[in-house]
Amino acid sequence: MKIFCIGRNYADHAKEMNSPIPETPMFFMKPDTSLLRPGTPLFYPSFSNDVHYECEIVVRINRVGKKIAEKFAHKYYDEIGLGIDFTARDLQAKCKEKGHPWEIAKGFEGSAAISGEYIDKSTLNLDDLSFSLLQNGKIVQSGNTKDMMFSINRLISYLSGFMTLKKGDLIYTGTPSGVGPVQIGDELIGKIEDREMFTVRIK
Ligand code: ZN
Protein backbone atom coordinates (compact mmCIF):
# COMPACT_ATOMS: atom_id res chain seq x y z
CA MET A 1 0.00 0.00 0.00
CA LYS A 2 0.98 3.58 -0.52
CA ILE A 3 0.74 6.46 1.91
CA PHE A 4 0.26 9.85 0.30
CA CYS A 5 0.56 13.07 2.29
CA ILE A 6 -0.63 16.41 1.03
CA GLY A 7 1.46 19.46 1.90
CA ARG A 8 0.11 22.96 2.48
CA ASN A 9 -3.58 22.16 2.02
CA TYR A 10 -4.61 24.70 4.68
CA ALA A 11 -3.62 28.31 4.09
CA ASP A 12 -3.15 29.05 7.80
CA HIS A 13 -0.58 26.23 8.12
CA ALA A 14 1.30 27.33 4.97
CA LYS A 15 1.44 30.77 6.55
CA GLU A 16 2.81 29.55 9.89
CA MET A 17 5.55 27.69 7.98
CA ASN A 18 6.33 30.76 5.85
CA SER A 19 5.60 28.62 2.79
CA PRO A 20 3.89 29.84 -0.37
CA ILE A 21 0.37 28.58 -1.08
CA PRO A 22 0.54 26.07 -3.93
CA GLU A 23 -1.52 26.45 -7.10
CA THR A 24 -1.88 22.69 -7.49
CA PRO A 25 -1.85 20.06 -4.72
CA MET A 26 1.59 19.21 -3.43
CA PHE A 27 2.29 15.70 -2.21
CA PHE A 28 4.96 13.40 -0.87
CA MET A 29 4.90 9.78 0.24
CA LYS A 30 5.75 7.65 3.23
CA PRO A 31 6.73 3.97 3.13
CA ASP A 32 4.29 1.40 4.54
CA THR A 33 6.75 0.76 7.38
CA SER A 34 6.00 4.26 8.69
CA LEU A 35 2.46 3.24 9.67
CA LEU A 36 1.99 3.37 13.43
CA ARG A 37 -0.43 0.62 14.35
CA PRO A 38 -3.31 1.84 16.51
CA GLY A 39 -2.52 1.52 20.19
CA THR A 40 1.24 1.39 19.75
CA PRO A 41 3.48 4.21 20.96
CA LEU A 42 5.76 6.34 18.81
CA PHE A 43 9.37 5.83 19.81
CA TYR A 44 11.08 9.20 19.48
CA PRO A 45 13.64 8.82 16.66
CA SER A 46 17.26 9.24 17.75
CA PHE A 47 18.18 11.33 14.70
CA SER A 48 15.88 14.26 15.50
CA ASN A 49 15.47 16.74 18.32
CA ASP A 50 12.34 18.39 16.96
CA VAL A 51 9.60 15.94 16.04
CA HIS A 52 6.28 17.70 15.35
CA TYR A 53 2.69 16.43 15.20
CA GLU A 54 0.49 17.25 12.19
CA CYS A 55 -3.06 16.03 12.70
CA GLU A 56 -4.84 15.20 9.42
CA ILE A 57 -8.04 13.74 8.01
CA VAL A 58 -7.16 10.47 6.26
CA VAL A 59 -8.95 8.94 3.29
CA ARG A 60 -8.74 5.20 2.61
CA ILE A 61 -9.00 4.21 -1.06
CA ASN A 62 -11.38 1.31 -1.68
CA ARG A 63 -10.61 0.26 -5.27
CA VAL A 64 -8.07 0.53 -8.05
CA GLY A 65 -8.19 3.67 -10.12
CA LYS A 66 -6.13 5.86 -12.39
CA LYS A 67 -6.82 9.18 -14.07
CA ILE A 68 -10.00 9.53 -12.03
CA ALA A 69 -12.19 12.48 -12.96
CA GLU A 70 -13.02 14.69 -9.98
CA LYS A 71 -16.74 14.04 -10.40
CA PHE A 72 -16.18 10.26 -10.01
CA ALA A 73 -13.63 10.48 -7.20
CA HIS A 74 -16.29 9.94 -4.52
CA LYS A 75 -16.64 6.34 -5.72
CA TYR A 76 -13.08 5.54 -4.71
CA TYR A 77 -13.45 5.86 -0.96
CA ASP A 78 -16.09 5.02 1.64
CA GLU A 79 -14.37 5.84 4.89
CA ILE A 80 -12.59 8.62 6.68
CA GLY A 81 -10.01 8.20 9.41
CA LEU A 82 -7.74 10.49 11.37
CA GLY A 83 -3.98 10.38 11.65
CA ILE A 84 -0.80 12.20 12.48
CA ASP A 85 1.89 12.99 9.94
CA PHE A 86 4.84 13.06 12.35
CA THR A 87 7.64 15.20 11.00
CA ALA A 88 11.27 15.62 12.04
CA ARG A 89 11.11 19.39 11.60
CA ASP A 90 14.86 19.92 12.09
CA LEU A 91 15.72 17.48 9.30
CA GLN A 92 12.95 18.85 7.10
CA ALA A 93 14.30 22.39 7.49
CA LYS A 94 17.72 21.20 6.27
CA CYS A 95 16.13 19.41 3.31
CA LYS A 96 14.16 22.52 2.39
CA GLU A 97 17.27 24.67 2.63
CA LYS A 98 19.15 22.40 0.22
CA GLY A 99 16.15 21.70 -2.00
CA HIS A 100 16.41 17.99 -1.15
CA PRO A 101 13.55 15.48 -0.87
CA TRP A 102 11.90 15.17 2.54
CA GLU A 103 11.76 11.43 3.09
CA ILE A 104 14.27 11.31 5.96
CA ALA A 105 12.12 13.84 7.83
CA LYS A 106 8.78 12.22 7.03
CA GLY A 107 9.19 8.49 6.41
CA PHE A 108 10.61 7.19 9.67
CA GLU A 109 9.22 4.28 11.67
CA GLY A 110 5.87 5.20 13.20
CA SER A 111 5.64 8.57 11.47
CA ALA A 112 2.18 7.81 10.05
CA ALA A 113 -0.15 7.38 13.02
CA ILE A 114 -3.63 6.20 12.07
CA SER A 115 -6.92 5.75 13.88
CA GLY A 116 -8.08 2.21 14.64
CA GLU A 117 -11.51 2.93 13.24
CA TYR A 118 -12.76 4.69 10.16
CA ILE A 119 -16.10 6.46 9.81
CA ASP A 120 -18.52 5.75 6.97
CA LYS A 121 -18.39 8.88 4.83
CA SER A 122 -22.13 8.81 4.17
CA THR A 123 -22.66 9.72 7.85
CA LEU A 124 -20.42 12.82 7.59
CA ASN A 125 -20.51 16.20 5.90
CA LEU A 126 -17.09 16.12 4.27
CA ASP A 127 -17.32 19.78 3.28
CA ASP A 128 -17.71 20.87 6.89
CA LEU A 129 -16.01 18.37 9.14
CA SER A 130 -14.18 19.51 12.23
CA PHE A 131 -11.29 17.66 13.80
CA SER A 132 -8.87 18.34 16.60
CA LEU A 133 -5.75 17.19 18.37
CA LEU A 134 -5.19 17.30 22.12
CA GLN A 135 -1.70 17.20 23.58
CA ASN A 136 -1.76 16.16 27.24
CA GLY A 137 -5.40 17.24 27.46
CA LYS A 138 -4.98 20.63 25.83
CA ILE A 139 -6.33 21.38 22.32
CA VAL A 140 -3.37 22.25 20.10
CA GLN A 141 -4.92 21.92 16.65
CA SER A 142 -8.46 22.35 15.48
CA GLY A 143 -9.28 22.22 11.81
CA ASN A 144 -12.21 21.97 9.49
CA THR A 145 -12.29 20.44 6.02
CA LYS A 146 -14.08 23.53 4.73
CA ASP A 147 -10.70 25.30 4.97
CA MET A 148 -8.96 22.82 2.67
CA MET A 149 -7.62 24.45 -0.46
CA PHE A 150 -8.07 21.24 -2.44
CA SER A 151 -11.02 18.98 -1.64
CA ILE A 152 -10.72 15.23 -1.10
CA ASN A 153 -12.20 14.59 -4.54
CA ARG A 154 -9.78 17.00 -6.15
CA LEU A 155 -6.85 15.33 -4.36
CA ILE A 156 -7.92 11.85 -5.53
CA SER A 157 -8.28 13.09 -9.10
CA TYR A 158 -4.91 14.82 -8.99
CA LEU A 159 -2.94 11.95 -7.40
CA SER A 160 -4.49 9.35 -9.70
CA GLY A 161 -3.26 11.33 -12.69
CA PHE A 162 0.31 10.49 -11.68
CA MET A 163 0.04 7.12 -9.94
CA THR A 164 -2.47 4.29 -9.92
CA LEU A 165 -4.38 4.26 -6.66
CA LYS A 166 -4.99 0.88 -5.08
CA LYS A 167 -7.33 -0.45 -2.44
CA GLY A 168 -5.93 0.31 1.00
CA ASP A 169 -3.86 3.30 -0.06
CA LEU A 170 -4.10 6.16 2.42
CA ILE A 171 -4.19 9.88 1.74
CA TYR A 172 -3.25 12.22 4.58
CA THR A 173 -5.02 15.34 3.45
CA GLY A 174 -2.89 18.05 5.09
CA THR A 175 -2.73 19.74 8.44
CA PRO A 176 -4.23 22.97 9.75
CA SER A 177 -2.21 25.46 11.78
CA GLY A 178 -1.01 24.78 15.30
CA VAL A 179 1.69 22.21 14.57
CA GLY A 180 4.23 21.85 17.33
CA PRO A 181 6.81 19.62 18.99
CA VAL A 182 6.16 16.45 20.95
CA GLN A 183 8.12 15.30 24.00
CA ILE A 184 8.71 11.85 25.41
CA GLY A 185 5.82 11.13 27.77
CA ASP A 186 3.24 13.07 25.76
CA GLU A 187 -0.23 11.74 25.10
CA LEU A 188 -1.91 12.81 21.85
CA ILE A 189 -5.63 12.31 21.33
CA GLY A 190 -7.26 12.92 17.95
CA LYS A 191 -10.94 13.64 17.43
CA ILE A 192 -13.30 13.96 14.48
CA GLU A 193 -16.11 16.19 15.72
CA ASP A 194 -16.55 14.86 19.28
CA ARG A 195 -15.53 11.33 18.48
CA GLU A 196 -12.21 10.09 19.86
CA MET A 197 -10.31 8.44 17.02
CA PHE A 198 -6.88 7.64 18.48
CA THR A 199 -4.52 7.98 21.40
CA VAL A 200 -0.80 8.02 20.67
CA ARG A 201 1.86 8.04 23.38
CA ILE A 202 5.42 9.21 22.78
CA LYS A 203 8.12 7.00 24.29
ZN1 ZN B 1 1.33 16.80 6.91
PDB file of C-alpha atoms and ligand atoms in Angstrom:
ATOM      1  CA  MET A   1       0.000   0.000   0.000  1.00  0.00           C
ATOM      2  CA  LYS A   2       0.978   3.579  -0.523  1.00  0.00           C
ATOM      3  CA  ILE A   3       0.745   6.461   1.910  1.00  0.00           C
ATOM      4  CA  PHE A   4       0.256   9.850   0.301  1.00  0.00           C
ATOM      5  CA  CYS A   5       0.563  13.067   2.287  1.00  0.00           C
ATOM      6  CA  ILE A   6      -0.629  16.409   1.033  1.00  0.00           C
ATOM      7  CA  GLY A   7       1.456  19.456   1.896  1.00  0.00           C
ATOM      8  CA  ARG A   8       0.105  22.957   2.481  1.00  0.00           C
ATOM      9  CA  ASN A   9      -3.575  22.162   2.021  1.00  0.00           C
ATOM     10  CA  TYR A  10      -4.611  24.701   4.683  1.00  0.00           C
ATOM     11  CA  ALA A  11      -3.618  28.310   4.085  1.00  0.00           C
ATOM     12  CA  ASP A  12      -3.146  29.048   7.800  1.00  0.00           C
ATOM     13  CA  HIS A  13      -0.585  26.232   8.117  1.00  0.00           C
ATOM     14  CA  ALA A  14       1.297  27.325   4.969  1.00  0.00           C
ATOM     15  CA  LYS A  15       1.442  30.766   6.550  1.00  0.00           C
ATOM     16  CA  GLU A  16       2.809  29.555   9.892  1.00  0.00           C
ATOM     17  CA  MET A  17       5.550  27.685   7.983  1.00  0.00           C
ATOM     18  CA  ASN A  18       6.328  30.758   5.849  1.00  0.00           C
ATOM     19  CA  SER A  19       5.597  28.619   2.791  1.00  0.00           C
ATOM     20  CA  PRO A  20       3.892  29.837  -0.367  1.00  0.00           C
ATOM     21  CA  ILE A  21       0.370  28.584  -1.077  1.00  0.00           C
ATOM     22  CA  PRO A  22       0.541  26.071  -3.932  1.00  0.00           C
ATOM     23  CA  GLU A  23      -1.523  26.445  -7.102  1.00  0.00           C
ATOM     24  CA  THR A  24      -1.882  22.694  -7.493  1.00  0.00           C
ATOM     25  CA  PRO A  25      -1.851  20.059  -4.722  1.00  0.00           C
ATOM     26  CA  MET A  26       1.588  19.207  -3.431  1.00  0.00           C
ATOM     27  CA  PHE A  27       2.286  15.704  -2.206  1.00  0.00           C
ATOM     28  CA  PHE A  28       4.957  13.396  -0.869  1.00  0.00           C
ATOM     29  CA  MET A  29       4.896   9.780   0.238  1.00  0.00           C
ATOM     30  CA  LYS A  30       5.755   7.651   3.231  1.00  0.00           C
ATOM     31  CA  PRO A  31       6.730   3.966   3.128  1.00  0.00           C
ATOM     32  CA  ASP A  32       4.293   1.398   4.537  1.00  0.00           C
ATOM     33  CA  THR A  33       6.751   0.760   7.381  1.00  0.00           C
ATOM     34  CA  SER A  34       5.996   4.258   8.693  1.00  0.00           C
ATOM     35  CA  LEU A  35       2.456   3.240   9.668  1.00  0.00           C
ATOM     36  CA  LEU A  36       1.990   3.366  13.432  1.00  0.00           C
ATOM     37  CA  ARG A  37      -0.426   0.622  14.353  1.00  0.00           C
ATOM     38  CA  PRO A  38      -3.309   1.844  16.510  1.00  0.00           C
ATOM     39  CA  GLY A  39      -2.519   1.524  20.189  1.00  0.00           C
ATOM     40  CA  THR A  40       1.240   1.386  19.754  1.00  0.00           C
ATOM     41  CA  PRO A  41       3.478   4.212  20.961  1.00  0.00           C
ATOM     42  CA  LEU A  42       5.756   6.344  18.808  1.00  0.00           C
ATOM     43  CA  PHE A  43       9.371   5.835  19.810  1.00  0.00           C
ATOM     44  CA  TYR A  44      11.081   9.197  19.476  1.00  0.00           C
ATOM     45  CA  PRO A  45      13.642   8.821  16.664  1.00  0.00           C
ATOM     46  CA  SER A  46      17.259   9.237  17.745  1.00  0.00           C
ATOM     47  CA  PHE A  47      18.178  11.329  14.704  1.00  0.00           C
ATOM     48  CA  SER A  48      15.883  14.256  15.499  1.00  0.00           C
ATOM     49  CA  ASN A  49      15.466  16.737  18.324  1.00  0.00           C
ATOM     50  CA  ASP A  50      12.344  18.392  16.959  1.00  0.00           C
ATOM     51  CA  VAL A  51       9.596  15.945  16.038  1.00  0.00           C
ATOM     52  CA  HIS A  52       6.276  17.701  15.351  1.00  0.00           C
ATOM     53  CA  TYR A  53       2.687  16.435  15.205  1.00  0.00           C
ATOM     54  CA  GLU A  54       0.490  17.251  12.193  1.00  0.00           C
ATOM     55  CA  CYS A  55      -3.061  16.030  12.698  1.00  0.00           C
ATOM     56  CA  GLU A  56      -4.835  15.202   9.424  1.00  0.00           C
ATOM     57  CA  ILE A  57      -8.036  13.743   8.014  1.00  0.00           C
ATOM     58  CA  VAL A  58      -7.159  10.470   6.264  1.00  0.00           C
ATOM     59  CA  VAL A  59      -8.952   8.938   3.287  1.00  0.00           C
ATOM     60  CA  ARG A  60      -8.741   5.204   2.615  1.00  0.00           C
ATOM     61  CA  ILE A  61      -8.998   4.209  -1.055  1.00  0.00           C
ATOM     62  CA  ASN A  62     -11.383   1.312  -1.678  1.00  0.00           C
ATOM     63  CA  ARG A  63     -10.609   0.261  -5.267  1.00  0.00           C
ATOM     64  CA  VAL A  64      -8.074   0.530  -8.049  1.00  0.00           C
ATOM     65  CA  GLY A  65      -8.195   3.667 -10.116  1.00  0.00           C
ATOM     66  CA  LYS A  66      -6.133   5.861 -12.393  1.00  0.00           C
ATOM     67  CA  LYS A  67      -6.821   9.178 -14.066  1.00  0.00           C
ATOM     68  CA  ILE A  68     -10.000   9.529 -12.029  1.00  0.00           C
ATOM     69  CA  ALA A  69     -12.195  12.477 -12.963  1.00  0.00           C
ATOM     70  CA  GLU A  70     -13.021  14.687  -9.984  1.00  0.00           C
ATOM     71  CA  LYS A  71     -16.744  14.038 -10.395  1.00  0.00           C
ATOM     72  CA  PHE A  72     -16.181  10.262 -10.014  1.00  0.00           C
ATOM     73  CA  ALA A  73     -13.633  10.484  -7.195  1.00  0.00           C
ATOM     74  CA  HIS A  74     -16.294   9.941  -4.515  1.00  0.00           C
ATOM     75  CA  LYS A  75     -16.638   6.336  -5.721  1.00  0.00           C
ATOM     76  CA  TYR A  76     -13.075   5.537  -4.714  1.00  0.00           C
ATOM     77  CA  TYR A  77     -13.454   5.856  -0.957  1.00  0.00           C
ATOM     78  CA  ASP A  78     -16.088   5.015   1.636  1.00  0.00           C
ATOM     79  CA  GLU A  79     -14.367   5.835   4.888  1.00  0.00           C
ATOM     80  CA  ILE A  80     -12.591   8.616   6.676  1.00  0.00           C
ATOM     81  CA  GLY A  81     -10.013   8.197   9.415  1.00  0.00           C
ATOM     82  CA  LEU A  82      -7.736  10.494  11.370  1.00  0.00           C
ATOM     83  CA  GLY A  83      -3.980  10.382  11.650  1.00  0.00           C
ATOM     84  CA  ILE A  84      -0.797  12.202  12.485  1.00  0.00           C
ATOM     85  CA  ASP A  85       1.892  12.985   9.940  1.00  0.00           C
ATOM     86  CA  PHE A  86       4.845  13.060  12.353  1.00  0.00           C
ATOM     87  CA  THR A  87       7.645  15.199  11.002  1.00  0.00           C
ATOM     88  CA  ALA A  88      11.268  15.624  12.040  1.00  0.00           C
ATOM     89  CA  ARG A  89      11.113  19.395  11.602  1.00  0.00           C
ATOM     90  CA  ASP A  90      14.856  19.917  12.094  1.00  0.00           C
ATOM     91  CA  LEU A  91      15.716  17.482   9.299  1.00  0.00           C
ATOM     92  CA  GLN A  92      12.951  18.853   7.103  1.00  0.00           C
ATOM     93  CA  ALA A  93      14.299  22.391   7.489  1.00  0.00           C
ATOM     94  CA  LYS A  94      17.721  21.198   6.273  1.00  0.00           C
ATOM     95  CA  CYS A  95      16.128  19.408   3.312  1.00  0.00           C
ATOM     96  CA  LYS A  96      14.158  22.522   2.386  1.00  0.00           C
ATOM     97  CA  GLU A  97      17.269  24.665   2.626  1.00  0.00           C
ATOM     98  CA  LYS A  98      19.149  22.396   0.216  1.00  0.00           C
ATOM     99  CA  GLY A  99      16.155  21.703  -2.004  1.00  0.00           C
ATOM    100  CA  HIS A 100      16.413  17.989  -1.145  1.00  0.00           C
ATOM    101  CA  PRO A 101      13.545  15.481  -0.871  1.00  0.00           C
ATOM    102  CA  TRP A 102      11.898  15.173   2.539  1.00  0.00           C
ATOM    103  CA  GLU A 103      11.765  11.430   3.094  1.00  0.00           C
ATOM    104  CA  ILE A 104      14.267  11.314   5.963  1.00  0.00           C
ATOM    105  CA  ALA A 105      12.121  13.844   7.825  1.00  0.00           C
ATOM    106  CA  LYS A 106       8.780  12.219   7.026  1.00  0.00           C
ATOM    107  CA  GLY A 107       9.194   8.494   6.413  1.00  0.00           C
ATOM    108  CA  PHE A 108      10.613   7.186   9.666  1.00  0.00           C
ATOM    109  CA  GLU A 109       9.216   4.280  11.666  1.00  0.00           C
ATOM    110  CA  GLY A 110       5.875   5.203  13.198  1.00  0.00           C
ATOM    111  CA  SER A 111       5.644   8.573  11.475  1.00  0.00           C
ATOM    112  CA  ALA A 112       2.180   7.814  10.047  1.00  0.00           C
ATOM    113  CA  ALA A 113      -0.150   7.384  13.021  1.00  0.00           C
ATOM    114  CA  ILE A 114      -3.633   6.201  12.073  1.00  0.00           C
ATOM    115  CA  SER A 115      -6.917   5.747  13.877  1.00  0.00           C
ATOM    116  CA  GLY A 116      -8.084   2.211  14.638  1.00  0.00           C
ATOM    117  CA  GLU A 117     -11.512   2.931  13.241  1.00  0.00           C
ATOM    118  CA  TYR A 118     -12.758   4.692  10.164  1.00  0.00           C
ATOM    119  CA  ILE A 119     -16.099   6.456   9.807  1.00  0.00           C
ATOM    120  CA  ASP A 120     -18.522   5.755   6.968  1.00  0.00           C
ATOM    121  CA  LYS A 121     -18.393   8.885   4.834  1.00  0.00           C
ATOM    122  CA  SER A 122     -22.133   8.810   4.172  1.00  0.00           C
ATOM    123  CA  THR A 123     -22.656   9.725   7.846  1.00  0.00           C
ATOM    124  CA  LEU A 124     -20.421  12.815   7.593  1.00  0.00           C
ATOM    125  CA  ASN A 125     -20.514  16.204   5.901  1.00  0.00           C
ATOM    126  CA  LEU A 126     -17.093  16.121   4.265  1.00  0.00           C
ATOM    127  CA  ASP A 127     -17.321  19.781   3.282  1.00  0.00           C
ATOM    128  CA  ASP A 128     -17.706  20.874   6.889  1.00  0.00           C
ATOM    129  CA  LEU A 129     -16.011  18.368   9.140  1.00  0.00           C
ATOM    130  CA  SER A 130     -14.181  19.505  12.232  1.00  0.00           C
ATOM    131  CA  PHE A 131     -11.293  17.656  13.800  1.00  0.00           C
ATOM    132  CA  SER A 132      -8.871  18.345  16.601  1.00  0.00           C
ATOM    133  CA  LEU A 133      -5.751  17.194  18.369  1.00  0.00           C
ATOM    134  CA  LEU A 134      -5.186  17.305  22.116  1.00  0.00           C
ATOM    135  CA  GLN A 135      -1.700  17.202  23.585  1.00  0.00           C
ATOM    136  CA  ASN A 136      -1.758  16.162  27.239  1.00  0.00           C
ATOM    137  CA  GLY A 137      -5.401  17.237  27.460  1.00  0.00           C
ATOM    138  CA  LYS A 138      -4.982  20.631  25.825  1.00  0.00           C
ATOM    139  CA  ILE A 139      -6.327  21.378  22.320  1.00  0.00           C
ATOM    140  CA  VAL A 140      -3.366  22.247  20.104  1.00  0.00           C
ATOM    141  CA  GLN A 141      -4.918  21.920  16.650  1.00  0.00           C
ATOM    142  CA  SER A 142      -8.457  22.353  15.481  1.00  0.00           C
ATOM    143  CA  GLY A 143      -9.277  22.220  11.815  1.00  0.00           C
ATOM    144  CA  ASN A 144     -12.209  21.968   9.487  1.00  0.00           C
ATOM    145  CA  THR A 145     -12.291  20.435   6.016  1.00  0.00           C
ATOM    146  CA  LYS A 146     -14.080  23.534   4.732  1.00  0.00           C
ATOM    147  CA  ASP A 147     -10.702  25.304   4.974  1.00  0.00           C
ATOM    148  CA  MET A 148      -8.958  22.818   2.667  1.00  0.00           C
ATOM    149  CA  MET A 149      -7.619  24.453  -0.458  1.00  0.00           C
ATOM    150  CA  PHE A 150      -8.069  21.239  -2.438  1.00  0.00           C
ATOM    151  CA  SER A 151     -11.022  18.983  -1.642  1.00  0.00           C
ATOM    152  CA  ILE A 152     -10.722  15.233  -1.098  1.00  0.00           C
ATOM    153  CA  ASN A 153     -12.200  14.592  -4.541  1.00  0.00           C
ATOM    154  CA  ARG A 154      -9.775  17.002  -6.151  1.00  0.00           C
ATOM    155  CA  LEU A 155      -6.850  15.325  -4.361  1.00  0.00           C
ATOM    156  CA  ILE A 156      -7.916  11.853  -5.534  1.00  0.00           C
ATOM    157  CA  SER A 157      -8.282  13.085  -9.097  1.00  0.00           C
ATOM    158  CA  TYR A 158      -4.909  14.817  -8.989  1.00  0.00           C
ATOM    159  CA  LEU A 159      -2.938  11.951  -7.401  1.00  0.00           C
ATOM    160  CA  SER A 160      -4.494   9.346  -9.703  1.00  0.00           C
ATOM    161  CA  GLY A 161      -3.255  11.327 -12.692  1.00  0.00           C
ATOM    162  CA  PHE A 162       0.306  10.489 -11.682  1.00  0.00           C
ATOM    163  CA  MET A 163       0.041   7.116  -9.937  1.00  0.00           C
ATOM    164  CA  THR A 164      -2.470   4.291  -9.919  1.00  0.00           C
ATOM    165  CA  LEU A 165      -4.380   4.257  -6.657  1.00  0.00           C
ATOM    166  CA  LYS A 166      -4.989   0.881  -5.079  1.00  0.00           C
ATOM    167  CA  LYS A 167      -7.327  -0.454  -2.443  1.00  0.00           C
ATOM    168  CA  GLY A 168      -5.929   0.309   1.003  1.00  0.00           C
ATOM    169  CA  ASP A 169      -3.858   3.302  -0.055  1.00  0.00           C
ATOM    170  CA  LEU A 170      -4.105   6.158   2.422  1.00  0.00           C
ATOM    171  CA  ILE A 171      -4.192   9.880   1.738  1.00  0.00           C
ATOM    172  CA  TYR A 172      -3.252  12.218   4.583  1.00  0.00           C
ATOM    173  CA  THR A 173      -5.019  15.345   3.447  1.00  0.00           C
ATOM    174  CA  GLY A 174      -2.891  18.048   5.086  1.00  0.00           C
ATOM    175  CA  THR A 175      -2.731  19.740   8.438  1.00  0.00           C
ATOM    176  CA  PRO A 176      -4.235  22.973   9.747  1.00  0.00           C
ATOM    177  CA  SER A 177      -2.207  25.463  11.778  1.00  0.00           C
ATOM    178  CA  GLY A 178      -1.005  24.783  15.304  1.00  0.00           C
ATOM    179  CA  VAL A 179       1.692  22.211  14.569  1.00  0.00           C
ATOM    180  CA  GLY A 180       4.229  21.848  17.329  1.00  0.00           C
ATOM    181  CA  PRO A 181       6.810  19.624  18.989  1.00  0.00           C
ATOM    182  CA  VAL A 182       6.164  16.446  20.952  1.00  0.00           C
ATOM    183  CA  GLN A 183       8.116  15.305  23.998  1.00  0.00           C
ATOM    184  CA  ILE A 184       8.712  11.853  25.412  1.00  0.00           C
ATOM    185  CA  GLY A 185       5.819  11.125  27.771  1.00  0.00           C
ATOM    186  CA  ASP A 186       3.240  13.072  25.758  1.00  0.00           C
ATOM    187  CA  GLU A 187      -0.235  11.738  25.104  1.00  0.00           C
ATOM    188  CA  LEU A 188      -1.906  12.808  21.854  1.00  0.00           C
ATOM    189  CA  ILE A 189      -5.627  12.312  21.334  1.00  0.00           C
ATOM    190  CA  GLY A 190      -7.256  12.921  17.954  1.00  0.00           C
ATOM    191  CA  LYS A 191     -10.940  13.638  17.425  1.00  0.00           C
ATOM    192  CA  ILE A 192     -13.303  13.957  14.481  1.00  0.00           C
ATOM    193  CA  GLU A 193     -16.114  16.187  15.717  1.00  0.00           C
ATOM    194  CA  ASP A 194     -16.548  14.856  19.283  1.00  0.00           C
ATOM    195  CA  ARG A 195     -15.527  11.330  18.484  1.00  0.00           C
ATOM    196  CA  GLU A 196     -12.208  10.091  19.860  1.00  0.00           C
ATOM    197  CA  MET A 197     -10.313   8.435  17.025  1.00  0.00           C
ATOM    198  CA  PHE A 198      -6.881   7.638  18.477  1.00  0.00           C
ATOM    199  CA  THR A 199      -4.521   7.981  21.403  1.00  0.00           C
ATOM    200  CA  VAL A 200      -0.795   8.023  20.674  1.00  0.00           C
ATOM    201  CA  ARG A 201       1.856   8.042  23.383  1.00  0.00           C
ATOM    202  CA  ILE A 202       5.417   9.206  22.780  1.00  0.00           C
ATOM    203  CA  LYS A 203       8.121   7.001  24.286  1.00  0.00           C
TER     204      LYS A 203
HETATM  205 ZN    ZN B   1       1.329  16.802   6.906  1.00  0.00          ZN
END
